[in-house]
Short mmCIF file of C-alpha atoms and ligand atoms in Angstrom, two decimals:
data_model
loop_
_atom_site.label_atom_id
_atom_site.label_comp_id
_atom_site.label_asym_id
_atom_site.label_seq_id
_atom_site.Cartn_x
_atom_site.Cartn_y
_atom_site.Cartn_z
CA UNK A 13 -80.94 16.59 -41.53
CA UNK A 14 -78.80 16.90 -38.47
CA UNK A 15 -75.96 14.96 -37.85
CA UNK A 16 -77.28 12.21 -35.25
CA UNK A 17 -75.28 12.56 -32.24
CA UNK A 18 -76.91 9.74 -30.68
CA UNK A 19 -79.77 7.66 -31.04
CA UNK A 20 -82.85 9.26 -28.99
CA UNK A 21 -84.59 5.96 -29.99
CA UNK A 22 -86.13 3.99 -26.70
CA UNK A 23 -88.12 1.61 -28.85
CA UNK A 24 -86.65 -1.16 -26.41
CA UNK A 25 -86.72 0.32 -22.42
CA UNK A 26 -85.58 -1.66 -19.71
CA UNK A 27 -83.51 -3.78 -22.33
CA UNK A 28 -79.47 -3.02 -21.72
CA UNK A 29 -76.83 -4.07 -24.47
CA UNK A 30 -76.75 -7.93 -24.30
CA UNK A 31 -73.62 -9.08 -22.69
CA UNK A 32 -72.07 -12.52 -22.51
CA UNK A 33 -72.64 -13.36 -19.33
CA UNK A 34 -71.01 -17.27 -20.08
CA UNK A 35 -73.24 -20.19 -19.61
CA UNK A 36 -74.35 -20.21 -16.61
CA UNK A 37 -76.23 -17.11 -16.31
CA UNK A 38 -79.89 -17.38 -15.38
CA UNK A 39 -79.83 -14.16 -17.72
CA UNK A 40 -82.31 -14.61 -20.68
CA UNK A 41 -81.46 -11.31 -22.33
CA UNK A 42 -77.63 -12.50 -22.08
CA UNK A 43 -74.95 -14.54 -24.35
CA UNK A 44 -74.25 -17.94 -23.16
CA UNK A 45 -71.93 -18.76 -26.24
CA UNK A 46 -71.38 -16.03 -28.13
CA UNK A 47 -68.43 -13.66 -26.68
CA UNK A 48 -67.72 -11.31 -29.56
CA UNK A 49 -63.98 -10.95 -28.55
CA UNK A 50 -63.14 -14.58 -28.20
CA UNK A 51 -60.75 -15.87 -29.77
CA UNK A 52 -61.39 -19.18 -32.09
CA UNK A 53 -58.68 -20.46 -34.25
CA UNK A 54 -56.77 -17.62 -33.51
CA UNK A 55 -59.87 -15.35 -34.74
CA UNK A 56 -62.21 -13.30 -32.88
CA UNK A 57 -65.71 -14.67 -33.18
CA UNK A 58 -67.12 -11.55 -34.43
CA UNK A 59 -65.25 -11.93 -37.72
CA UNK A 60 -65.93 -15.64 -38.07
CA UNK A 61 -69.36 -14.98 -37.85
CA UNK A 62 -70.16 -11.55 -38.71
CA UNK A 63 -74.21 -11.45 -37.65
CA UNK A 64 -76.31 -9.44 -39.48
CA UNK A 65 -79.54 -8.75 -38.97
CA UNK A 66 -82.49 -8.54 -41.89
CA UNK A 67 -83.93 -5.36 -42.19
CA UNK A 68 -87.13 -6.67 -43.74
CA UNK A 69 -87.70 -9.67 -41.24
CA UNK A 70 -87.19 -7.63 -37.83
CA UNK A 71 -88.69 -3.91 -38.91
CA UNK A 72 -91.34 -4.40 -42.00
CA UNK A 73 -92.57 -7.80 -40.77
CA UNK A 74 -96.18 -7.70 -39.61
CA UNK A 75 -96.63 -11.00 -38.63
CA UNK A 76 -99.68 -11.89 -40.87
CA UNK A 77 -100.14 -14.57 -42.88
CA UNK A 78 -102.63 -15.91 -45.69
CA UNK A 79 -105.14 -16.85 -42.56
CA UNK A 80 -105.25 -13.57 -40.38
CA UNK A 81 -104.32 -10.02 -39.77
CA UNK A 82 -100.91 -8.58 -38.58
CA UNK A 83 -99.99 -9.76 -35.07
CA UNK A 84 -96.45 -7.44 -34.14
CA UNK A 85 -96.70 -5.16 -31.52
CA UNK A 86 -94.64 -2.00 -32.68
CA UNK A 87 -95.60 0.79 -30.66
CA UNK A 88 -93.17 2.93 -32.87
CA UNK A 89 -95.20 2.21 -35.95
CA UNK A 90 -97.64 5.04 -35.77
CA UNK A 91 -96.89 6.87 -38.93
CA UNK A 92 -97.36 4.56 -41.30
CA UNK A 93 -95.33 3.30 -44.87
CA UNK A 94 -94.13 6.79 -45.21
CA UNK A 95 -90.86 9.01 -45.23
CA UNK A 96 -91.32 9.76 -41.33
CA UNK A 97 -91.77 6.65 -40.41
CA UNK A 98 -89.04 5.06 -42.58
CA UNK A 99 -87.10 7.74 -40.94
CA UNK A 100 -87.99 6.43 -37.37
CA UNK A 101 -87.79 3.06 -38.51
CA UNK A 102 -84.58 3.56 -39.00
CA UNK A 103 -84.12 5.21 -35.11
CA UNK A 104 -85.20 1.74 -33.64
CA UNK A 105 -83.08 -0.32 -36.20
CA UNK A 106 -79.69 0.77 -34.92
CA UNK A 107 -81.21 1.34 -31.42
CA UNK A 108 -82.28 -3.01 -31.52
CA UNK A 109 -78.62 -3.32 -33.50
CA UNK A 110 -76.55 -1.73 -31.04
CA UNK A 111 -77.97 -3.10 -28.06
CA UNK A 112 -77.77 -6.82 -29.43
CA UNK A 113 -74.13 -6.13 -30.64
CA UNK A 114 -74.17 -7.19 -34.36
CA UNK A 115 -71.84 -5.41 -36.49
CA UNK A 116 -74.08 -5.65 -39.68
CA UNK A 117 -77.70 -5.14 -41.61
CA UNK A 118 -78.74 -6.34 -44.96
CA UNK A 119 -82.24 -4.84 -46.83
CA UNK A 120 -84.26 -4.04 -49.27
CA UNK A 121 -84.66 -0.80 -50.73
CA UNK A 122 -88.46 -0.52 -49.99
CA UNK A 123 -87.78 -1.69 -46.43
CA UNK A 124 -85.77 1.12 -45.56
CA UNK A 125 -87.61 3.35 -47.74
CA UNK A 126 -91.07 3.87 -49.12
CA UNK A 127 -92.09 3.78 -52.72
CA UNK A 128 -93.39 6.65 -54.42
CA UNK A 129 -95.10 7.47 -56.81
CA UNK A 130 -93.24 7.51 -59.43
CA UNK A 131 -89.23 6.24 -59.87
CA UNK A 132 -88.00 9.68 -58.93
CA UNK A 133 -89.50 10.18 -55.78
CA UNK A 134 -89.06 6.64 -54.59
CA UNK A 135 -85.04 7.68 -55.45
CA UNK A 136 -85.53 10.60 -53.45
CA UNK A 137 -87.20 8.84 -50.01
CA UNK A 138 -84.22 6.06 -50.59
CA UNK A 139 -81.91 8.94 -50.70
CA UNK A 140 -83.11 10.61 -47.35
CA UNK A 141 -83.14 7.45 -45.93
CA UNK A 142 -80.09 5.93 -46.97
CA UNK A 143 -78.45 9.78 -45.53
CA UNK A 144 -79.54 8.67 -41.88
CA UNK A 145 -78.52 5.21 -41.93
CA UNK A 146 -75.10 6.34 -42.61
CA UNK A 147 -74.87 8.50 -40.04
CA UNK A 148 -76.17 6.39 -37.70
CA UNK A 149 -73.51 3.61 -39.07
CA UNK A 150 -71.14 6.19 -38.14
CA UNK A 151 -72.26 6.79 -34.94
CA UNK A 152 -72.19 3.23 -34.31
CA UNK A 153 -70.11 1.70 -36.76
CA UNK A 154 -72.93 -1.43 -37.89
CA UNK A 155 -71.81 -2.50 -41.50
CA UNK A 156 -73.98 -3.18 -44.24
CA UNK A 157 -73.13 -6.54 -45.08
CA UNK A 158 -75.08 -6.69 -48.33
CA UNK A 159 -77.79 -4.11 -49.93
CA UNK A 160 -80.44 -5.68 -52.59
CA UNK A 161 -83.36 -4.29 -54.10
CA UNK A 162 -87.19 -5.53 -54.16
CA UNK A 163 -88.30 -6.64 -56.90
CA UNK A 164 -91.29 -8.54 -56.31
CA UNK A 165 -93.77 -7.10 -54.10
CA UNK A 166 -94.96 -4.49 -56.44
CA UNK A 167 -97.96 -5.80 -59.06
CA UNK A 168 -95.68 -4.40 -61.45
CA UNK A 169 -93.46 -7.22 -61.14
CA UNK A 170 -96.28 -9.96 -61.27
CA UNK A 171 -94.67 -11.62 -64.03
CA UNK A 172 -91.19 -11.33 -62.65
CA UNK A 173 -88.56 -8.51 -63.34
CA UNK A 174 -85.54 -9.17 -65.59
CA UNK A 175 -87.50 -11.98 -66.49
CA UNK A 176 -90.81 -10.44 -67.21
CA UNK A 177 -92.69 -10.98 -70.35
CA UNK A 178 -93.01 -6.95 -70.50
CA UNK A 179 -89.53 -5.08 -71.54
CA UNK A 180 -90.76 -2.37 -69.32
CA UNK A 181 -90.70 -4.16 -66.49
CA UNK A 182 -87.50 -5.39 -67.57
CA UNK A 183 -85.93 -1.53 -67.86
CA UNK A 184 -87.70 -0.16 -64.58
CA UNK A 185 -85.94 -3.42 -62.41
CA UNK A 186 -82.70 -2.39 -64.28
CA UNK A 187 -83.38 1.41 -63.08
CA UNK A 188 -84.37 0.18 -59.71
CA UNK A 189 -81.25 -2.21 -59.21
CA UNK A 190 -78.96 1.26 -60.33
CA UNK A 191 -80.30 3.29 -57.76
CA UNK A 192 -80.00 0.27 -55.45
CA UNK A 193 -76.43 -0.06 -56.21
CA UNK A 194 -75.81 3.56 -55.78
CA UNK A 195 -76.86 3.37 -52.18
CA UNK A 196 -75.08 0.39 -51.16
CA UNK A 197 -71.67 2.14 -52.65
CA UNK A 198 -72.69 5.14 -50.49
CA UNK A 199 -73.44 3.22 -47.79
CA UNK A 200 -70.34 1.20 -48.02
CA UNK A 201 -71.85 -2.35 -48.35
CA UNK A 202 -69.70 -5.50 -48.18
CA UNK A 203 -71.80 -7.11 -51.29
CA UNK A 204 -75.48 -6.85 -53.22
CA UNK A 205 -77.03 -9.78 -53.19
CA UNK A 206 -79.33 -11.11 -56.10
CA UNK A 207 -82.50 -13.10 -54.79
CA UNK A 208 -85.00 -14.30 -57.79
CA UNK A 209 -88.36 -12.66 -56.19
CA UNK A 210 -90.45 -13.96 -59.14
CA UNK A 211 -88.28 -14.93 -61.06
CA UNK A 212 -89.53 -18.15 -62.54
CA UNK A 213 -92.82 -19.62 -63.58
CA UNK A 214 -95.73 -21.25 -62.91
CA UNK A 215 -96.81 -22.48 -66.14
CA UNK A 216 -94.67 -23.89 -68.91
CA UNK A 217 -97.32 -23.16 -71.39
CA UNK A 218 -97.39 -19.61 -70.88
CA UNK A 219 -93.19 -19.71 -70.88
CA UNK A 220 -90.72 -19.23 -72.89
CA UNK A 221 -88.02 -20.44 -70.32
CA UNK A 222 -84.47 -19.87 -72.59
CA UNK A 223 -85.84 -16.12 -73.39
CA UNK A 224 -86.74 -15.67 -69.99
CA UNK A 225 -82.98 -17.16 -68.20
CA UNK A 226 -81.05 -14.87 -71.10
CA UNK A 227 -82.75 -11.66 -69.95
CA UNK A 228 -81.70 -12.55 -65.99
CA UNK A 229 -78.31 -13.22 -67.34
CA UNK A 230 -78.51 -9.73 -69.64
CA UNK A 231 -79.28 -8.14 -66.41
CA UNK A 232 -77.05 -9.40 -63.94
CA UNK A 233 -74.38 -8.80 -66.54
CA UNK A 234 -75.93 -4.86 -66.21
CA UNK A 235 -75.44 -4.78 -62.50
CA UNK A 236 -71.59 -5.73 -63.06
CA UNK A 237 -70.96 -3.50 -65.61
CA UNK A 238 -72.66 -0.92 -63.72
CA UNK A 239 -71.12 -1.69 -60.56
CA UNK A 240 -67.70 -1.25 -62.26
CA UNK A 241 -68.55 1.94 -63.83
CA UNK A 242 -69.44 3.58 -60.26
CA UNK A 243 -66.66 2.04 -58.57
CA UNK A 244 -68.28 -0.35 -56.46
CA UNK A 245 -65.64 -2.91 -55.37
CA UNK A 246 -68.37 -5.20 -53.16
CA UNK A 247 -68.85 -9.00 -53.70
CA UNK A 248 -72.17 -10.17 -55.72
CA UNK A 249 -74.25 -12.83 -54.24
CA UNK A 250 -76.93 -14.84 -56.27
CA UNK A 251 -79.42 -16.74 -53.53
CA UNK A 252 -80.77 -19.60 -54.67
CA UNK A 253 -84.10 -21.16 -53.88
CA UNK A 254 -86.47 -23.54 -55.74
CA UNK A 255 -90.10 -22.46 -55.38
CA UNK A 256 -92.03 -20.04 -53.49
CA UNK A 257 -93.32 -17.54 -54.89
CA UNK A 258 -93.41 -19.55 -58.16
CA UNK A 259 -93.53 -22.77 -58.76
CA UNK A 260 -89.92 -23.37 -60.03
CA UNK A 261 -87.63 -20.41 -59.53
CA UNK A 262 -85.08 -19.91 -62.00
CA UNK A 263 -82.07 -19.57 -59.35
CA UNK A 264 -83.34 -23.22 -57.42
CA UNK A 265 -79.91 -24.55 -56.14
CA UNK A 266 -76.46 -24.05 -55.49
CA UNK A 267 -76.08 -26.37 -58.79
CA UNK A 268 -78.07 -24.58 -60.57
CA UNK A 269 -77.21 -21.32 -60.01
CA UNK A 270 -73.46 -22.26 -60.39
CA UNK A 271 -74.42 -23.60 -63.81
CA UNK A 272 -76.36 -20.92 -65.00
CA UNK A 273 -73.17 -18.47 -63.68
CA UNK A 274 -70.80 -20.53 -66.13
CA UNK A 275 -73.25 -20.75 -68.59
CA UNK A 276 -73.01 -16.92 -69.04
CA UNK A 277 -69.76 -15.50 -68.11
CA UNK A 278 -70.80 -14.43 -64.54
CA UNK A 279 -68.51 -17.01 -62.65
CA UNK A 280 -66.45 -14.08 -61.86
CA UNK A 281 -68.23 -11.47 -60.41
CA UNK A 282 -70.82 -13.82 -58.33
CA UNK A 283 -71.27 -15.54 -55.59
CA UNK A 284 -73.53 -17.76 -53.75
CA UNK A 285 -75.45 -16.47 -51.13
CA UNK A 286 -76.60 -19.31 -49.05
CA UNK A 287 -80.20 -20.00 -46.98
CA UNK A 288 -80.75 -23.20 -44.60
CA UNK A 289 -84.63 -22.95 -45.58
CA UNK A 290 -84.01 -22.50 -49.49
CA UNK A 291 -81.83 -25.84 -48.78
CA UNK A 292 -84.21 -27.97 -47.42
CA UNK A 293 -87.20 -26.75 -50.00
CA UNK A 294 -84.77 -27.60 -52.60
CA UNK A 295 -84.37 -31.27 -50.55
CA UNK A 296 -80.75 -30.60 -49.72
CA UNK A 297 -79.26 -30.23 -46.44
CA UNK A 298 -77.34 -26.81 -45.68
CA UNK A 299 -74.10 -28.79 -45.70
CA UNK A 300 -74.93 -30.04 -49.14
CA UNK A 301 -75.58 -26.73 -50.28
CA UNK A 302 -72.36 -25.09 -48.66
CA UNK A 303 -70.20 -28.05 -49.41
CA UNK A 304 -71.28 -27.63 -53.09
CA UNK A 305 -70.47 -24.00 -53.59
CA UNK A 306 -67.11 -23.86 -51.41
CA UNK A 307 -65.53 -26.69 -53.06
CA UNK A 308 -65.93 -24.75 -56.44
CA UNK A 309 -65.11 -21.53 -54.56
CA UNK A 310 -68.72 -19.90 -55.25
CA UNK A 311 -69.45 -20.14 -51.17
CA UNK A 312 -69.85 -16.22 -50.51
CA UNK A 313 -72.64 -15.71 -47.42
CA UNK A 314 -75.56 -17.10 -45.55
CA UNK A 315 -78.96 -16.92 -45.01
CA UNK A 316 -79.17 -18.15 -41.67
CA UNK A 317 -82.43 -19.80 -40.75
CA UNK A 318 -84.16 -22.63 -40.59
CA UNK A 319 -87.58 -24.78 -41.69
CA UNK A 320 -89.73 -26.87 -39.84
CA UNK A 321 -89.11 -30.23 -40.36
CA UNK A 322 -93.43 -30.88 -40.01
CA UNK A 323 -94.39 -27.59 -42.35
CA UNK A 324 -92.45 -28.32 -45.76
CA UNK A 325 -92.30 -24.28 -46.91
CA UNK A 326 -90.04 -21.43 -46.35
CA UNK A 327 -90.79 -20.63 -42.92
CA UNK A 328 -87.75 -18.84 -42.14
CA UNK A 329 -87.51 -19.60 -38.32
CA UNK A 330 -84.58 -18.70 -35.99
CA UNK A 331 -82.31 -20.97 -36.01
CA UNK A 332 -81.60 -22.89 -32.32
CA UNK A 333 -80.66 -26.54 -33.90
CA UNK A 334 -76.59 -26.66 -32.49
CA UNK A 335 -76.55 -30.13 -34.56
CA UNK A 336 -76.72 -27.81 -37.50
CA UNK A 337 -74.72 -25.19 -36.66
CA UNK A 338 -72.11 -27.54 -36.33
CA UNK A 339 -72.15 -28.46 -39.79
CA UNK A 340 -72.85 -25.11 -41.59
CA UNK A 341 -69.33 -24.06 -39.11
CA UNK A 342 -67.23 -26.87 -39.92
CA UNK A 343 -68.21 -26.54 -43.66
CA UNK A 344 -67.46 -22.65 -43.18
CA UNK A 345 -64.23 -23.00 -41.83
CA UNK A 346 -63.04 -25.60 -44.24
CA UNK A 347 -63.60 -23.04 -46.98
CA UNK A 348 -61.52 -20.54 -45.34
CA UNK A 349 -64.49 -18.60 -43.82
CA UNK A 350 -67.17 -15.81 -44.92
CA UNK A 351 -65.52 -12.63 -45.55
CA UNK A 352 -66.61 -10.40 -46.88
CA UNK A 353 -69.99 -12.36 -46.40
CA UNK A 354 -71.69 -13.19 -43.27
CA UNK A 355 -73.95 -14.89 -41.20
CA UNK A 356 -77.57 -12.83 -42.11
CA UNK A 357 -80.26 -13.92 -40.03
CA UNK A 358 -82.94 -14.02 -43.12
CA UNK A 359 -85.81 -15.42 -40.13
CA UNK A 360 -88.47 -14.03 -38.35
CA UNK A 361 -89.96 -14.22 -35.20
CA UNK A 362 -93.36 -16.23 -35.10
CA UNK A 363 -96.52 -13.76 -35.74
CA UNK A 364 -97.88 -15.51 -31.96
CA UNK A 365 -93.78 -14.09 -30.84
CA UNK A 366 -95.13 -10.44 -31.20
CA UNK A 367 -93.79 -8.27 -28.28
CA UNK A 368 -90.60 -6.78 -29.13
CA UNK A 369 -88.75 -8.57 -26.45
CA UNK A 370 -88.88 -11.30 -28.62
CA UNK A 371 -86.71 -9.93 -31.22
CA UNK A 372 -83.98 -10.37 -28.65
CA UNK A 373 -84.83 -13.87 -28.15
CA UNK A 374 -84.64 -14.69 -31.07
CA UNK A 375 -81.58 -13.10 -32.21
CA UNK A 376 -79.89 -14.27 -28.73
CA UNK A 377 -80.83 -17.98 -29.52
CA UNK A 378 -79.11 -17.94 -33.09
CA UNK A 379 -76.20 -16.19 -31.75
CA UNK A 380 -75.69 -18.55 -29.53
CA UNK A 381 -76.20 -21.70 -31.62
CA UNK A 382 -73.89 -19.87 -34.19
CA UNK A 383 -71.30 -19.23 -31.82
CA UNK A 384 -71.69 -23.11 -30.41
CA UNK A 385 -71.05 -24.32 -33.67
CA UNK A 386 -68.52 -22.57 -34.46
CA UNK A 387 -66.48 -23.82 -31.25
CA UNK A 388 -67.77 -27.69 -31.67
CA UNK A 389 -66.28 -26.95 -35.58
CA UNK A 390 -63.38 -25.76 -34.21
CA UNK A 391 -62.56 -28.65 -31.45
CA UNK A 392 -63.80 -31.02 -34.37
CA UNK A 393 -61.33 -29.56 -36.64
CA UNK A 394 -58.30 -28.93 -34.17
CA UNK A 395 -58.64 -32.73 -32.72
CA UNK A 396 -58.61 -34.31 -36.40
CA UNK A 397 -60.83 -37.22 -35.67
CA UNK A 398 -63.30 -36.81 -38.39
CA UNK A 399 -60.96 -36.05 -41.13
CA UNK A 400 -58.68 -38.91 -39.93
CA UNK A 401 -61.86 -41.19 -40.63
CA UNK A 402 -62.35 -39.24 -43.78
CA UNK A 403 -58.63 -39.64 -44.82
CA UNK A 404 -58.82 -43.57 -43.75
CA UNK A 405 -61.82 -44.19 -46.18
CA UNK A 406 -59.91 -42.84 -49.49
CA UNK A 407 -56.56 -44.33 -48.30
CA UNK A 408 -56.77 -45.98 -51.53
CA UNK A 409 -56.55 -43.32 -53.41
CA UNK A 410 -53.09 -42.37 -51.96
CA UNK A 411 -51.82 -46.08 -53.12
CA UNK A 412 -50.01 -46.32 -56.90
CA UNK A 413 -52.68 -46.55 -58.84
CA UNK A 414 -55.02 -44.22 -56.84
CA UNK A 415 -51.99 -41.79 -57.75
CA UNK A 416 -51.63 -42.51 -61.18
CA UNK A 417 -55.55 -42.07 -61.90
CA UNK A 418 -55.52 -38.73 -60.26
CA UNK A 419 -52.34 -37.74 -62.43
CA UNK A 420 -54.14 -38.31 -65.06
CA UNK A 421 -51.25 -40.76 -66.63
CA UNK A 422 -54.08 -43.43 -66.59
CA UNK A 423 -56.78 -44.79 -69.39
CA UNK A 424 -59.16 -47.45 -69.74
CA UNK A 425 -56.65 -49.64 -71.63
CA UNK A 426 -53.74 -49.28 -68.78
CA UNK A 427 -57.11 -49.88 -66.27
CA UNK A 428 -58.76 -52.80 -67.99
CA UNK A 429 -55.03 -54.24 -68.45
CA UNK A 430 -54.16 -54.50 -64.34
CA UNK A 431 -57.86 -55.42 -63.61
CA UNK A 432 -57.63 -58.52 -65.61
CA UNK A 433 -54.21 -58.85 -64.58
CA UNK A 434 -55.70 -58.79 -60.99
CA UNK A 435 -59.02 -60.94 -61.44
CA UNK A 436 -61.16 -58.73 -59.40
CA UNK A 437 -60.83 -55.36 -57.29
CA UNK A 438 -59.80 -55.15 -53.14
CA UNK A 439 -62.74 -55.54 -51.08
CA UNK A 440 -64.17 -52.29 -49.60
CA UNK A 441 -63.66 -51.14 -46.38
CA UNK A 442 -67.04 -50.14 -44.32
CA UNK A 443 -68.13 -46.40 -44.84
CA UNK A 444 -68.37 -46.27 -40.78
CA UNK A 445 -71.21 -44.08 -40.82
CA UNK A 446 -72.50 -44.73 -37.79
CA UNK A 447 -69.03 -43.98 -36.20
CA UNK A 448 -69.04 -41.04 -37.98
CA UNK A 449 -72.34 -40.22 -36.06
CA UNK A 450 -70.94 -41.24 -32.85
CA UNK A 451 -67.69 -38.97 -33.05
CA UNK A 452 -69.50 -36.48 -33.85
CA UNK A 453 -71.47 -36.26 -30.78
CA UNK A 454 -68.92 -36.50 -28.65
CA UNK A 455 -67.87 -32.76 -29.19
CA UNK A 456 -71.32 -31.60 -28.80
C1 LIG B 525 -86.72 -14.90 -49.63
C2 LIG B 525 -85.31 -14.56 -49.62
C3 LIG B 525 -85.05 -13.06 -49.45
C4 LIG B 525 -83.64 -12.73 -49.82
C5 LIG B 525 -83.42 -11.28 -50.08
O1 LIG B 525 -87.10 -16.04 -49.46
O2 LIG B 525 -84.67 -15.27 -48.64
O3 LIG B 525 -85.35 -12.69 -48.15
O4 LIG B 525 -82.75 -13.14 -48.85
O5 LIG B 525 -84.17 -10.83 -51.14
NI1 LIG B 526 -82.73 -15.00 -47.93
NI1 LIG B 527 -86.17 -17.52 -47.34
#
């Protein structure tokens, strides 16, 4: 193929690059928030927030659903699930990316490519493919923030893949997840991301759990040792959810997954890759989830999306809540921020949103409610009001005693001793919640 000069793609006409036009524009197709070179705690936005857009959601999503038919109107889409069309797919990717002015993709291997036949000639379309979408990264420098492989949508993997009752299915995932790490090295991905597909169960009976959990460890422990042996240098990312497709998936929760990590001596080389939807299935709140992981340093990336608080599955929506943006930004920056992770918008538009203009929107709108919360974080952080309440309510702990038990020069002797010394504990202060509420909406 030809070196690509420059994209002859016009997939989107009459749609310029999206500039930040502040927020007062009247300008739909425009940034109200988001101003890629603005500075925020010193740090341009772009590399605080690092938007990448999902492959799969925006390019292979048809819009239908277990009721009706594909809805998307894609008036490139005229050739089809094969090597020419992945090949223009790939045209109108970087032509949408470049005009909405995000510096990163994440997919699939079968979204970018199509499978084959057989093993070898899938390799062979995800080579061709994977040759233009590096030249068309280096035409417009878009990163790929993380690569992963599918391993669920084939009937092959109807009983999961490294944790399929069938050792075959168990060897082709492992060949599948090679080739997958191949191209993200050649493609120079930031990170690979493990999501469980269907890995889990829906029937206890039919399940031998503990064999089924040591062959996903066995295999994630292949993809490391692998990834070493080729050189790849990028950061692994293990996504939890808790159902959907199965029942109970094997990777449901930050906790979980940070257990089943230590559990098997993969602490090291992983990461958490975090979604806002997998959150709330699991009945956590994104904060919970991103609070979790950071304070035990396994807070890599995000899955930015969001549920509807009426339809309790993974409808992967666009996120436009700034309330929650706020959060997932101040819990961000606490941590010390993404890199070499990002902000992955894992949502797609609704199947009635189906004119391609509405890609923009929807990208636009989560943009901008990233880039709101990431300033509210900021004045939140740089004003010190909330941790000042924070610090207030454990001022005990900075007291002698509060010292002494976190020295670890304390036991329940020298404790039971000054209680019954005392008679009976200080009275509590009030947790203040609803001042905690309050203060928090006064920077948004
Ligand atoms: C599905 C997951 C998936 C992963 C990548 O619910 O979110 O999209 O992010 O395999
Ligand atoms: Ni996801
Ligand atoms: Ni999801």
């Amino acid at each position: 193929m030809a070196a690509v000069a420059r994209n002859s793609s016009q997939a989107f006409p009459g749609i310029d690059a999206i500039r930040y036009e502040g927020p007062t524009t009247k300008n739909m197709l425009a940034f109200r928030h988001y101003d890629a070179s603005e500075l925020v705690e010193g740090v341009p936005m772009r590399d605080h927030l690092r938007f990448a857009v999902s492959y799969w959601h925006s390019f292979r999503g048809t819009g239908s659903d277990p009721f009706g038919a594909p809805t998307m109107l894609r008036p490139w889409e005229t050739r089809g699930d094969t090597l020419e069309g992945a090949l223009n797919r790939v045209e109108v990717a970087f032509e949408f990316m470049e005009k909405l002015g995000v510096g990163f993709y994440c997919f699939h291997d079968r979204d970018v490519a199509p499978e084959g036949k057989t093993l070898a000639e899938s390799n062979r379309h995800l080579d061709a493919v994977a040759a233009s979408l590096k030249l068309h990264q280096e035409r417009t420098g878009i990163q790929l923030l993380w690569g992963t492989a599918n391993l669920f949508s084939n009937p092959r993997y109807v009983h999961g893949a490294a944790t399929s009752c069938n050792a075959e299915v168990f060897a082709y995932a492992a060949a599948q997840v090679k080739k997958a790490l191949e191209v993200t090295l050649a493609l120079g991905g930031k990170g690979y991301t493990f999501w469980g597909g269907r890995e889990g169960y829906q029937c206890l009976w039919n399940t031998d759990m503990k064999r089924e959990m040591d062959h996903l460890a066995r295999f994630m422990h292949m993809a490391v040792a692998y990834a070493k042996e080729i050189g790849f240098t990028g950061q692994f990312y293990f996504e939890p959810k808790p159902r959907e497709p199965t029942k109970h998936q094997y990777d449901f929760d930050c906790a979980t997954c940070i257990n089943f990590l230590r559990a098997n001596g993969l602490e090291q080389h992983v990461k958490m890759n975090i979604e806002t939807n997998h959150a709330t299935l699991a009945g956590h709140e994104m904060q919970h989830e991103l609070e979790y992981a950071g304070m035990q340093g396994f807070l890599g990336s995000i899955d930015a999306n969001t549920g509807d608080p009426l339809v309790g599955w993974d409808t992967d929506q666009f996120p436009t809540n700034i309330y929650l943006t706020t959060q997932v930004m101040y819990t961000i920056l606490k941590y010390g921020g993404l890199i070499p992770g990002g902000i992955n918008f894992d949502a797609k538009v609704r199947r009635e949103s189906f004119e391609p203009v509405d890609l923009f929107h929807a990208h636009i709108g989560g943009m901008d409610a990233f880039a709101r919360g990431l300033k509210i974080a900021a004045a939140m952080r740089a004003d010190g009001g909330i941790q000042k309440l924070l610090d207030d309510r454990y001022a005990s702990w900075s007291s002698p005693l509060g010292r002494r038990i976190d020295s670890g020069t304390e036991n329940f002797h020298t404790l039971e001793k000054e209680m019954l010394a005392k008679g009976d504990s200080e009275p509590c202060t009030s947790g203040r919640q609803e001042l905690f509420e309050n203060l928090i909406n006064t920077y948004i």
